[in-house]
Amino acid sequence: MHFSYVTLFEGLIASYFEDSILKRAIAKGLLHVSFFNPREFTTHKHGKVDDYQASGGAGLVFFPQPLFALLRSIQKKSSNAYIIFPTPSGKPFTQNDAKRLAKKEHIVFVSGRYEGIDERVIETFADEVFCIGDYVLTGGELPSLVMSDAISRNVKGVLGNEDSLSTESFEQPLLEAPCFSKPPIYENKSVPSEFLKGNHAKITSLKNTMSEYKTQYFRPDLFSRFCVKHSYDKKG
Ligand code: SAM
């Protein structure tokens, strides 16, 4: 998987790949990352990439020329470049998107800053437009990283133990049951006793129940979807 990041702030993104799982994935040749700075493509004599909004109003936006030049040059070199714009006005990014996008060869994330990006850039180049949550961040670097991290976990070989993927939150679609470690009792709080008896069928059943309760409490929206799917699966 090749991730390209279009950003004014390469350092914000590059540092994330200097540790842990994604660092190892790069070392193993499973991931490759590159960076493109819009300032290197601007024809503005002072190197500007932002300007006032045509409509008036507060804040600046990326004007089209540098991003058109930059994205055209990426497309020229990489015919399979799949271009994603993180923006609060995109569709919600989900685990299903992460799995689906893990099958792409080359994804380009275009990070906005200021009040965002001239819409003509998005209309011309976007394969998809995603929001990572109902809040506004200062730039697209974190959303780009959030999406690339979630996608990377689904690229074959990146995780040490791929079995863990199938029991994780959002798969059923339910949240994962609470996890416990050692010791069995810590500051008067104990691990559920069933977990310590070694009966795997009972442990699985208890985990499923906990998972359903947790989802019902924290994510009633997911729980309703699970109930519909579950009754459909039983009928079908
Ligand atoms: N004026 C924009 C709006 O109200 O929708 C917000 C622009 S935001 C300050 C600057 C950039 O941060 C956006 O262009 C986008 O790249 C990124 N961004 C901020 N919040 C985001 C979110 N929740 N999801 C995805 N991208 C986000």
GROMACS .gro file of C-alpha atoms and ligand atoms in nm:
model
  263
    1MET     CA    1   0.000   0.000   0.000
    2HIS     CA    2   0.129   0.341  -0.095
    3PHE     CA    3  -0.001   0.645   0.097
    4SER     CA    4   0.069   0.992  -0.039
    5TYR     CA    5  -0.001   1.296   0.176
    6VAL     CA    6  -0.066   1.637   0.031
    7THR     CA    7   0.006   1.872   0.321
    8LEU     CA    8   0.170   2.196   0.423
    9PHE     CA    9   0.295   2.021   0.738
   10GLU     CA   10   0.478   1.700   0.648
   11GLY     CA   11   0.631   1.674   0.999
   12LEU     CA   12   0.289   1.633   1.163
   13ILE     CA   13   0.229   1.318   0.961
   14ALA     CA   14   0.581   1.177   0.915
   15SER     CA   15   0.645   1.145   1.289
   16TYR     CA   16   0.353   0.902   1.325
   17PHE     CA   17   0.537   0.647   1.111
   18GLU     CA   18   0.849   0.658   1.328
   19ASP     CA   19   0.725   0.409   1.590
   20SER     CA   20   0.541   0.086   1.647
   21ILE     CA   21   0.331  -0.114   1.399
   22LEU     CA   22   0.339   0.129   1.107
   23LYS     CA   23   0.715   0.175   1.136
   24ARG     CA   24   0.754  -0.205   1.113
   25ALA     CA   25   0.513  -0.217   0.818
   26ILE     CA   26   0.732   0.031   0.632
   27ALA     CA   27   1.046  -0.168   0.719
   28LYS     CA   28   0.880  -0.486   0.586
   29GLY     CA   29   0.790  -0.309   0.261
   30LEU     CA   30   0.414  -0.341   0.323
   31LEU     CA   31   0.364   0.035   0.343
   32HIS     CA   32   0.526   0.317   0.153
   33VAL     CA   33   0.464   0.685   0.231
   34SER     CA   34   0.535   1.003   0.036
   35PHE     CA   35   0.469   1.373   0.087
   36PHE     CA   36   0.377   1.661  -0.142
   37ASN     CA   37   0.373   2.025  -0.037
   38PRO     CA   38   0.128   2.252  -0.226
   39ARG     CA   39   0.369   2.545  -0.180
   40GLU     CA   40   0.608   2.376  -0.422
   41PHE     CA   41   0.342   2.394  -0.693
   42THR     CA   42   0.212   2.750  -0.650
   43THR     CA   43   0.274   3.008  -0.920
   44HIS     CA   44   0.206   3.290  -0.672
   45LYS     CA   45   0.511   3.512  -0.655
   46HIS     CA   46   0.520   3.506  -0.274
   47GLY     CA   47   0.455   3.132  -0.245
   48LYS     CA   48   0.097   3.174  -0.125
   49VAL     CA   49  -0.153   2.887  -0.149
   50ASP     CA   50  -0.450   3.053   0.026
   51ASP     CA   51  -0.674   3.347  -0.051
   52TYR     CA   52  -0.991   3.523   0.058
   53GLN     CA   53  -1.326   3.356  -0.004
   54ALA     CA   54  -1.509   3.467  -0.318
   55SER     CA   55  -1.828   3.498  -0.113
   56GLY     CA   56  -1.661   3.724   0.143
   57GLY     CA   57  -1.681   3.617   0.506
   58ALA     CA   58  -1.424   3.512   0.759
   59GLY     CA   59  -1.121   3.302   0.679
   60LEU     CA   60  -0.904   3.198   0.387
   61VAL     CA   61  -0.924   2.890   0.165
   62PHE     CA   62  -0.675   2.701  -0.056
   63PHE     CA   63  -0.715   2.853  -0.403
   64PRO     CA   64  -0.729   2.601  -0.691
   65GLN     CA   65  -0.403   2.649  -0.888
   66PRO     CA   66  -0.143   2.482  -0.658
   67LEU     CA   67  -0.363   2.180  -0.583
   68PHE     CA   68  -0.466   2.138  -0.948
   69ALA     CA   69  -0.097   2.138  -1.050
   70LEU     CA   70   0.007   1.905  -0.767
   71LEU     CA   71  -0.273   1.651  -0.809
   72ARG     CA   72  -0.236   1.648  -1.189
   73SER     CA   73   0.133   1.570  -1.146
   74ILE     CA   74   0.052   1.280  -0.908
   75GLN     CA   75  -0.209   1.144  -1.151
   76LYS     CA   76   0.040   1.167  -1.437
   77LYS     CA   77   0.294   0.955  -1.249
   78SER     CA   78   0.048   0.715  -1.083
   79SER     CA   79  -0.254   0.605  -1.286
   80ASN     CA   80  -0.400   0.416  -0.986
   81ALA     CA   81  -0.388   0.712  -0.743
   82TYR     CA   82  -0.715   0.712  -0.544
   83ILE     CA   83  -0.774   1.061  -0.408
   84ILE     CA   84  -0.942   1.124  -0.072
   85PHE     CA   85  -1.030   1.461   0.081
   86PRO     CA   86  -1.090   1.469   0.457
   87THR     CA   87  -1.352   1.735   0.534
   88PRO     CA   88  -1.620   1.785   0.800
   89SER     CA   89  -1.875   1.796   0.517
   90GLY     CA   90  -1.785   1.447   0.390
   91LYS     CA   91  -1.954   1.115   0.464
   92PRO     CA   92  -1.868   0.945   0.796
   93PHE     CA   93  -1.559   0.725   0.771
   94THR     CA   94  -1.629   0.372   0.904
   95GLN     CA   95  -1.455   0.039   0.960
   96ASN     CA   96  -1.615  -0.089   0.637
   97ASP     CA   97  -1.445   0.194   0.448
   98ALA     CA   98  -1.113   0.102   0.612
   99LYS     CA   99  -1.148  -0.259   0.496
  100ARG     CA  100  -1.261  -0.165   0.147
  101LEU     CA  101  -0.984   0.091   0.097
  102ALA     CA  102  -0.715  -0.153   0.218
  103LYS     CA  103  -0.751  -0.319  -0.125
  104LYS     CA  104  -0.635  -0.005  -0.310
  105GLU     CA  105  -0.274   0.025  -0.425
  106HIS     CA  106  -0.218   0.397  -0.387
  107ILE     CA  107  -0.424   0.640  -0.178
  108VAL     CA  108  -0.364   1.015  -0.181
  109PHE     CA  109  -0.492   1.215   0.118
  110VAL     CA  110  -0.535   1.589   0.062
  111SER     CA  111  -0.522   1.781   0.391
  112GLY     CA  112  -0.713   2.107   0.405
  113ARG     CA  113  -0.618   2.397   0.633
  114TYR     CA  114  -0.770   2.740   0.701
  115GLU     CA  115  -1.144   2.733   0.615
  116GLY     CA  116  -1.088   2.447   0.372
  117ILE     CA  117  -1.028   2.394   0.000
  118ASP     CA  118  -1.187   2.564  -0.303
  119GLU     CA  119  -1.473   2.329  -0.393
  120ARG     CA  120  -1.361   2.308  -0.758
  121VAL     CA  121  -1.052   2.112  -0.650
  122ILE     CA  122  -1.270   1.860  -0.466
  123GLU     CA  123  -1.519   1.834  -0.756
  124THR     CA  124  -1.238   1.771  -1.003
  125PHE     CA  125  -1.019   1.527  -0.812
  126ALA     CA  126  -1.209   1.355  -0.529
  127ASP     CA  127  -1.270   0.983  -0.549
  128GLU     CA  128  -1.414   1.005  -0.197
  129VAL     CA  129  -1.472   1.270   0.068
  130PHE     CA  130  -1.474   1.166   0.435
  131CYS     CA  131  -1.550   1.315   0.776
  132ILE     CA  132  -1.390   1.143   1.078
  133GLY     CA  133  -1.638   1.274   1.337
  134ASP     CA  134  -1.879   1.553   1.412
  135TYR     CA  135  -1.627   1.814   1.525
  136VAL     CA  136  -1.395   2.053   1.343
  137LEU     CA  137  -1.015   2.018   1.355
  138THR     CA  138  -0.758   2.276   1.246
  139GLY     CA  139  -0.638   2.068   0.952
  140GLY     CA  140  -0.671   1.748   0.752
  141GLU     CA  141  -0.345   1.593   0.879
  142LEU     CA  142  -0.501   1.412   1.177
  143PRO     CA  143  -0.802   1.288   0.976
  144SER     CA  144  -0.564   1.163   0.703
  145LEU     CA  145  -0.360   0.978   0.966
  146VAL     CA  146  -0.669   0.838   1.137
  147MET     CA  147  -0.791   0.695   0.807
  148SER     CA  148  -0.451   0.563   0.700
  149ASP     CA  149  -0.396   0.394   1.036
  150ALA     CA  150  -0.738   0.224   1.020
  151ILE     CA  151  -0.675   0.120   0.658
  152SER     CA  152  -0.323  -0.009   0.732
  153ARG     CA  153  -0.448  -0.251   0.999
  154ASN     CA  154  -0.645  -0.423   0.723
  155VAL     CA  155  -0.350  -0.454   0.484
  156LYS     CA  156  -0.233  -0.814   0.487
  157GLY     CA  157   0.077  -0.867   0.704
  158VAL     CA  158   0.063  -0.533   0.890
  159LEU     CA  159  -0.081  -0.676   1.214
  160GLY     CA  160   0.104  -0.956   1.388
  161ASN     CA  161  -0.218  -1.143   1.469
  162GLU     CA  162  -0.486  -1.094   1.206
  163ASP     CA  163  -0.737  -1.307   1.404
  164SER     CA  164  -0.788  -1.008   1.632
  165LEU     CA  165  -0.950  -0.816   1.345
  166SER     CA  166  -1.258  -1.039   1.332
  167THR     CA  167  -1.350  -0.992   1.700
  168GLU     CA  168  -1.294  -0.620   1.717
  169SER     CA  169  -1.552  -0.346   1.765
  170PHE     CA  170  -1.783  -0.268   1.469
  171GLU     CA  171  -1.754  -0.617   1.317
  172GLN     CA  172  -2.088  -0.773   1.419
  173PRO     CA  173  -2.176  -0.472   1.431
  174LEU     CA  174  -2.115  -0.457   1.806
  175LEU     CA  175  -1.857  -0.301   2.036
  176GLU     CA  176  -1.593  -0.540   2.167
  177ALA     CA  177  -1.653  -0.689   2.514
  178PRO     CA  178  -1.440  -0.546   2.799
  179CYS     CA  179  -1.086  -0.692   2.818
  180PHE     CA  180  -0.909  -0.806   3.135
  181SER     CA  181  -0.554  -0.912   3.220
  182LYS     CA  182  -0.370  -1.029   3.533
  183PRO     CA  183  -0.395  -1.041   3.834
  184PRO     CA  184  -0.747  -1.186   3.891
  185ILE     CA  185  -0.812  -0.931   4.168
  186TYR     CA  186  -0.666  -0.581   4.170
  187GLU     CA  187  -0.763  -0.317   4.428
  188ASN     CA  188  -1.072  -0.524   4.516
  189LYS     CA  189  -1.191  -0.536   4.156
  190SER     CA  190  -1.201  -0.883   4.005
  191VAL     CA  191  -1.193  -1.028   3.657
  192PRO     CA  192  -1.532  -1.195   3.573
  193SER     CA  193  -1.497  -1.537   3.740
  194GLU     CA  194  -1.611  -1.722   3.426
  195PHE     CA  195  -1.303  -1.589   3.241
  196LEU     CA  196  -1.078  -1.780   3.483
  197LYS     CA  197  -1.242  -2.125   3.451
  198GLY     CA  198  -1.115  -2.207   3.104
  199ASN     CA  199  -1.451  -2.309   2.952
  200HIS     CA  200  -1.417  -2.139   2.611
  201ALA     CA  201  -1.781  -2.184   2.506
  202LYS     CA  202  -1.899  -2.015   2.826
  203ILE     CA  203  -1.638  -1.740   2.795
  204THR     CA  204  -1.749  -1.667   2.438
  205SER     CA  205  -2.113  -1.661   2.543
  206LEU     CA  206  -2.040  -1.422   2.832
  207LYS     CA  207  -1.831  -1.199   2.604
  208ASN     CA  208  -2.117  -1.185   2.352
  209THR     CA  209  -2.361  -1.081   2.623
  210MET     CA  210  -2.124  -0.814   2.757
  211SER     CA  211  -2.066  -0.692   2.405
  212GLU     CA  212  -2.441  -0.654   2.346
  213TYR     CA  213  -2.495  -0.468   2.677
  214LYS     CA  214  -2.202  -0.238   2.611
  215THR     CA  215  -2.325  -0.155   2.262
  216GLN     CA  216  -2.680  -0.097   2.382
  217TYR     CA  217  -2.550   0.145   2.647
  218PHE     CA  218  -2.288   0.339   2.450
  219ARG     CA  219  -2.409   0.304   2.090
  220PRO     CA  220  -2.784   0.253   2.065
  221ASP     CA  221  -2.755   0.334   1.690
  222LEU     CA  222  -2.522   0.035   1.634
  223PHE     CA  223  -2.732  -0.184   1.860
  224SER     CA  224  -3.047  -0.122   1.653
  225ARG     CA  225  -2.854  -0.220   1.338
  226PHE     CA  226  -2.729  -0.534   1.512
  227CYS     CA  227  -3.087  -0.630   1.615
  228VAL     CA  228  -3.214  -0.586   1.260
  229LYS     CA  229  -2.922  -0.790   1.117
  230HIS     CA  230  -2.957  -1.056   1.386
  231SER     CA  231  -3.331  -1.112   1.330
  232TYR     CA  232  -3.272  -1.108   0.952
  233ASP     CA  233  -2.990  -1.369   0.986
  234LYS     CA  234  -3.213  -1.589   1.204
  235LYS     CA  235  -3.501  -1.574   0.953
  236GLY     CA  236  -3.277  -1.614   0.648
  237SAM     N1  237  -1.477   2.545   0.723
  237SAM     C1  238  -1.477   2.401   0.729
  237SAM     C2  239  -1.616   2.353   0.770
  237SAM     O1  240  -1.681   2.420   0.849
  237SAM     O2  241  -1.657   2.244   0.724
  237SAM     C3  242  -1.376   2.350   0.829
  237SAM     C4  243  -1.235   2.362   0.781
  237SAM     S1  244  -1.119   2.289   0.892
  237SAM     C5  245  -1.083   2.424   0.999
  237SAM     C6  246  -0.974   2.273   0.795
  237SAM     C7  247  -0.950   2.135   0.739
  237SAM     O3  248  -0.941   2.040   0.845
  237SAM     C8  249  -1.056   2.079   0.647
  237SAM     O4  250  -1.040   2.127   0.514
  237SAM     C9  251  -1.030   1.929   0.655
  237SAM     O5  252  -0.922   1.892   0.572
  237SAM    C10  253  -0.986   1.913   0.801
  237SAM     N2  254  -1.091   1.868   0.894
  237SAM    C11  255  -1.134   1.934   1.004
  237SAM     N3  256  -1.225   1.863   1.072
  237SAM    C12  257  -1.242   1.748   1.005
  237SAM    C13  258  -1.323   1.632   1.026
  237SAM     N4  259  -1.407   1.624   1.129
  237SAM     N5  260  -1.314   1.531   0.938
  237SAM    C14  261  -1.231   1.538   0.832
  237SAM     N6  262  -1.153   1.646   0.806
  237SAM    C15  263  -1.156   1.749   0.891
   0.00000   0.00000   0.00000
